[in-house]
CSV table of C-alpha atoms in Angstrom, one decimal:
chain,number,residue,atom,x,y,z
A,109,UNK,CA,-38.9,19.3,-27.0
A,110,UNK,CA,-37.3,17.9,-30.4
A,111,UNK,CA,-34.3,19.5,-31.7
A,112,UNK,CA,-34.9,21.2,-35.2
A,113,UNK,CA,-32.3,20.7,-37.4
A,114,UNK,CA,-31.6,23.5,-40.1
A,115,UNK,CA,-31.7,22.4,-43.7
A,116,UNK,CA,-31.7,25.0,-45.6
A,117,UNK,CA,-28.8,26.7,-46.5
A,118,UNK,CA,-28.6,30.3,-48.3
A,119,UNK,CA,-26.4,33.2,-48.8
A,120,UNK,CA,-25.1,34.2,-44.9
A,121,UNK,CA,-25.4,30.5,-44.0
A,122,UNK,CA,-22.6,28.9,-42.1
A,123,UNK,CA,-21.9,25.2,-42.8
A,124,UNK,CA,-20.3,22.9,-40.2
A,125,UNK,CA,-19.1,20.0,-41.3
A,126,UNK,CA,-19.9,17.0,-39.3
A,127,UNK,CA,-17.6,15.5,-36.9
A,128,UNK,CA,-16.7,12.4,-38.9
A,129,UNK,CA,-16.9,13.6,-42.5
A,130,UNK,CA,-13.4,12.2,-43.1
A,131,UNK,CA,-12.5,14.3,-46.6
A,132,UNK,CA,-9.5,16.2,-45.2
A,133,UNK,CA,-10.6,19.3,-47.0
A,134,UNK,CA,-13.5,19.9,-44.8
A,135,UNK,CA,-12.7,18.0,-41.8
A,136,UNK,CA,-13.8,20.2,-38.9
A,137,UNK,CA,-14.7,23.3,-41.1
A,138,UNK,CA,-16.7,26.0,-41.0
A,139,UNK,CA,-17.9,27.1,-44.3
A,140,UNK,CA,-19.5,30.5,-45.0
A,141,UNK,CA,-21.9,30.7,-47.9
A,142,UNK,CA,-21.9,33.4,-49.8
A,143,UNK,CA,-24.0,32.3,-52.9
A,144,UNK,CA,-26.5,29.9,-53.1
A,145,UNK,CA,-28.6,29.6,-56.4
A,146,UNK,CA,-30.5,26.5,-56.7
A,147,UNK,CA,-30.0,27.1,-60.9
A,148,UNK,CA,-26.5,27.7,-60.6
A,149,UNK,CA,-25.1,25.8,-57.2
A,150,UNK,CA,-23.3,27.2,-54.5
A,151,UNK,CA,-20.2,29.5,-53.1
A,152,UNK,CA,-18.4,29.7,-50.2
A,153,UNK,CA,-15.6,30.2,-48.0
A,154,UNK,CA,-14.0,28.1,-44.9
A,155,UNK,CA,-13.3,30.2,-42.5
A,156,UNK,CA,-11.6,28.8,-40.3
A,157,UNK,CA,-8.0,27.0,-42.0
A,158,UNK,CA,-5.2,29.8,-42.1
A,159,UNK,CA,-2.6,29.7,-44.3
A,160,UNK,CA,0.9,30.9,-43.5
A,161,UNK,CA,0.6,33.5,-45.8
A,162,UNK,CA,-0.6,37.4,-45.3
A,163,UNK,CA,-1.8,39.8,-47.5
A,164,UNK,CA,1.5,41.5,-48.4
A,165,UNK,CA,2.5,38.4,-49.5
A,166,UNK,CA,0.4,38.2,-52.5
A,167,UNK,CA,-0.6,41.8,-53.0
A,168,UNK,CA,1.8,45.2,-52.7
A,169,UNK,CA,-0.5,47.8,-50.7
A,170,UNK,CA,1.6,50.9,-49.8
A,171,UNK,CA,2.0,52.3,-46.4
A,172,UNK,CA,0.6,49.6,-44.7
A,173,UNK,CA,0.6,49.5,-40.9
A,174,UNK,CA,-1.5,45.9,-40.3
A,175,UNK,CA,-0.8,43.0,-42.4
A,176,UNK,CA,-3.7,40.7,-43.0
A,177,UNK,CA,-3.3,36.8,-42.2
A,178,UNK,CA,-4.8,34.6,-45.3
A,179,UNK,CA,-7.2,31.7,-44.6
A,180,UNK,CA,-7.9,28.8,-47.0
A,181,UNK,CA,-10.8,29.9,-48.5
A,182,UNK,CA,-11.6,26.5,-49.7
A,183,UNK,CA,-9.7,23.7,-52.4
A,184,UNK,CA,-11.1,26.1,-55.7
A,185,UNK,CA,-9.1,28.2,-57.6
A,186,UNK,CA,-6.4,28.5,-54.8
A,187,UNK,CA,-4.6,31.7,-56.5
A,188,UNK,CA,-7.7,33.9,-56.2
A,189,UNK,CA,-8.4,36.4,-53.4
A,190,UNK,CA,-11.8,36.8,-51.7
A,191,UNK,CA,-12.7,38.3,-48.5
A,192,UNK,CA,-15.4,39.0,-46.0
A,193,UNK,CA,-15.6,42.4,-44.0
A,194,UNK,CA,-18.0,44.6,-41.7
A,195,UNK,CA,-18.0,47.5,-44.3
A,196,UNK,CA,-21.7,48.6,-45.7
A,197,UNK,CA,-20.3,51.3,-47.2
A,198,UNK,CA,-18.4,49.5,-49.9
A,199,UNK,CA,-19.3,49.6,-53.6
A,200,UNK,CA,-20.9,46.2,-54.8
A,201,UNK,CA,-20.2,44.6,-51.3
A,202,UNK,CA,-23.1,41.8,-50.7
A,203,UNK,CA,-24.5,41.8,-47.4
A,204,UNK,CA,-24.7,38.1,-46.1
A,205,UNK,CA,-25.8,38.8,-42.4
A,206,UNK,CA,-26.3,41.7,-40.4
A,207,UNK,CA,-22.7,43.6,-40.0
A,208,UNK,CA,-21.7,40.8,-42.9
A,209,UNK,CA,-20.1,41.6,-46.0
A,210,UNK,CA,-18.6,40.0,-49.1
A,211,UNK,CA,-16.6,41.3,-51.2
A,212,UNK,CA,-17.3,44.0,-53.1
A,213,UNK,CA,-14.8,47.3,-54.8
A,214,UNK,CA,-11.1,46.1,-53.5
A,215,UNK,CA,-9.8,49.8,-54.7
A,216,UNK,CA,-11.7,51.0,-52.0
A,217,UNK,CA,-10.8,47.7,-49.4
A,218,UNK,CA,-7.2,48.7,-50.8
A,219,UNK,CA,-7.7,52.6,-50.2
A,220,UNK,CA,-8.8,51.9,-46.3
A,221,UNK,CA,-6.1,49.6,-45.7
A,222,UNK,CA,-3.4,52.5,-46.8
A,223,UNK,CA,-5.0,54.8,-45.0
A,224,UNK,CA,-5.3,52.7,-41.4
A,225,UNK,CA,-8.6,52.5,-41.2
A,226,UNK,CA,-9.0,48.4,-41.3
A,227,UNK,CA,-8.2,46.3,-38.8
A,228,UNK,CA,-7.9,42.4,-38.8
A,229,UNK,CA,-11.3,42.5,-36.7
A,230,UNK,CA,-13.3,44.3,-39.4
A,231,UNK,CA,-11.9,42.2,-42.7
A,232,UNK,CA,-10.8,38.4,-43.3
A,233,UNK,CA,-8.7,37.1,-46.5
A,234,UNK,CA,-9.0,34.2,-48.0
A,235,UNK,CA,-7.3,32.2,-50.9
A,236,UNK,CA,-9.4,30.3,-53.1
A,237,UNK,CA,-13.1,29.1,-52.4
A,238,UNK,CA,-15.5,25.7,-52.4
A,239,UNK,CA,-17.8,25.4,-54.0
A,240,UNK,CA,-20.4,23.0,-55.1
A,241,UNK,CA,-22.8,22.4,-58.5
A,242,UNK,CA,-26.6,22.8,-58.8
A,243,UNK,CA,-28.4,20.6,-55.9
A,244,UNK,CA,-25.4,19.1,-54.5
A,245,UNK,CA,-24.7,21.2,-51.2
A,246,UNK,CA,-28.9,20.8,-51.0
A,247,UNK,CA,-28.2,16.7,-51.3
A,248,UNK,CA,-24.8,17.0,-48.5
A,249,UNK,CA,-27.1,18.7,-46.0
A,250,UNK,CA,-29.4,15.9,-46.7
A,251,UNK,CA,-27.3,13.1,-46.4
A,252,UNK,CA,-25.8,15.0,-42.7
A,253,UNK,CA,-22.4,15.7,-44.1
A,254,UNK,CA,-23.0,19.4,-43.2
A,255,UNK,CA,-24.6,21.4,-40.5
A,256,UNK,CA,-26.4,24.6,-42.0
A,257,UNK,CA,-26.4,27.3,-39.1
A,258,UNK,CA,-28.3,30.1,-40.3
A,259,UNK,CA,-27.6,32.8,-37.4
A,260,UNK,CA,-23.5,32.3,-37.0
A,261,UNK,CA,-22.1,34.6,-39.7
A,262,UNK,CA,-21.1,37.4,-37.9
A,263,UNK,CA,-19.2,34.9,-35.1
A,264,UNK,CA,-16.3,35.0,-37.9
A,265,UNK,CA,-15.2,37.9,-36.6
A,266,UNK,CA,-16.0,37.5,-32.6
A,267,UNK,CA,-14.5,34.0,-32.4
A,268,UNK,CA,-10.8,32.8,-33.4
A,269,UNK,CA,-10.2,30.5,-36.1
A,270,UNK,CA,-8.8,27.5,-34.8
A,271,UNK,CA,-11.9,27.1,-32.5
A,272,UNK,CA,-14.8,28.1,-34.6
A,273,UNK,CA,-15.9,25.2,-35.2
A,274,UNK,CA,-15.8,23.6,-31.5
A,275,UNK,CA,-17.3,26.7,-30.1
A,276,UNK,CA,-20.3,27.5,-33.2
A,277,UNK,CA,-21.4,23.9,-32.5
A,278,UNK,CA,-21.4,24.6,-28.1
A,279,UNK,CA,-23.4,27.4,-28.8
A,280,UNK,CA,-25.9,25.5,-30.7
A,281,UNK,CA,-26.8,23.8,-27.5
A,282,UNK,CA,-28.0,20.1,-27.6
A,283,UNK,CA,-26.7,17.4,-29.4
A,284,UNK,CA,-24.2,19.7,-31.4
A,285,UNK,CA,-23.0,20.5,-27.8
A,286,UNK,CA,-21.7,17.0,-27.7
A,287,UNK,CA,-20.7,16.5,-31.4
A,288,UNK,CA,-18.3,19.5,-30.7
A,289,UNK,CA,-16.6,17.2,-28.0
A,290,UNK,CA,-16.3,14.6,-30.7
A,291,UNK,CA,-12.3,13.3,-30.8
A,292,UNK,CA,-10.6,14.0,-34.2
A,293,UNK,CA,-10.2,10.0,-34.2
A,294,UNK,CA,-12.6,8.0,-32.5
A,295,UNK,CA,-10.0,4.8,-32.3
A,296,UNK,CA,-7.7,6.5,-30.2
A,297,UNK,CA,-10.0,7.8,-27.8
């Protein structure tokens, strides 16, 4: 049986980048789309590069018992906030997968988290985001810079960051099974 490989990405989609992509801002990323309009290009956040900053450290929220670690959203606009959750209930929140959320009213993010009722399991915080102009994610995918898993998005909150990546591509099965064994640098191997 011959392996299908996904190639079409859309809102919910995860992107991994291929194991030899060499641009340090997406080596060995997962990327989570979040908007993808042919018209108007494409938005999304990596999920899986952590900053060493947390959530206190760039916003005040009162009483809070849980401070939230910040990934690097992506190279874009690095001193804005996004951030991906489990809430359905949130005003304006998109819903990317099932149990997937973006954004969406941060009064009522900020609201939970005073009152205790987030945990680091349920939200992630990201600084800045990537992004890419009309047709060029579409012409990446083509050219096998990117990876477009279209059933992964709620693995961001079931899986640790540093080994996303290794372990969305195992679960794939196949030949991404062995791409995920592939050495940072080939040379040394």
């Amino acid at each position: 049986m011959k392996e299908a490989r996904l190639t079409t990405p859309g809102a919910g989609s995860i992107l991994i980048s291929e194991p030899y992509l060499g641009d340090p801002n997406f080596e060995r990323t997962v990327v989570l789309v979040c908007s993808h309009q042919e018209s108007e290009g494409t938005f999304g956040l990596v999920i899986n590069r952590m900053s060493t900053l947390k959530l206190s450290d760039v916003l005040e929220i009162p009483d809070v018992s849980t401070d939230f670690a910040l990934g690097i959203g992506g190279p874009v606009q690095p001193d804005t906030l996004h951030y991906v959750h489990r809430f359905a209930n949130v005003t304006q929140a998109v819903k990317l997968a099932e149990g997937v959320y973006w954004g969406g009213n941060f009064e009522e993010i900020r609201l939970m988290i005073s009152a205790g009722l987030v945990s680091s399991s349920d939200i992630r915080f990201f600084l800045g985001y990537s992004g890419w102009i009309k047709n060029q994610l579409q012409e990446e995918v083509d050219k096998n810079v990117w990876i477009v898993n279209n059933n992964a998005a709620n693995k961001l909150f079931n899986l640790e960051a540093d080994s996303l990546w290794r372990n969305i591509l195992r679960q794939m099965g196949g030949k991404y099974k062995v791409l995920s064994n592939y050495p940072i640098d080939p040379r040394l191997n």
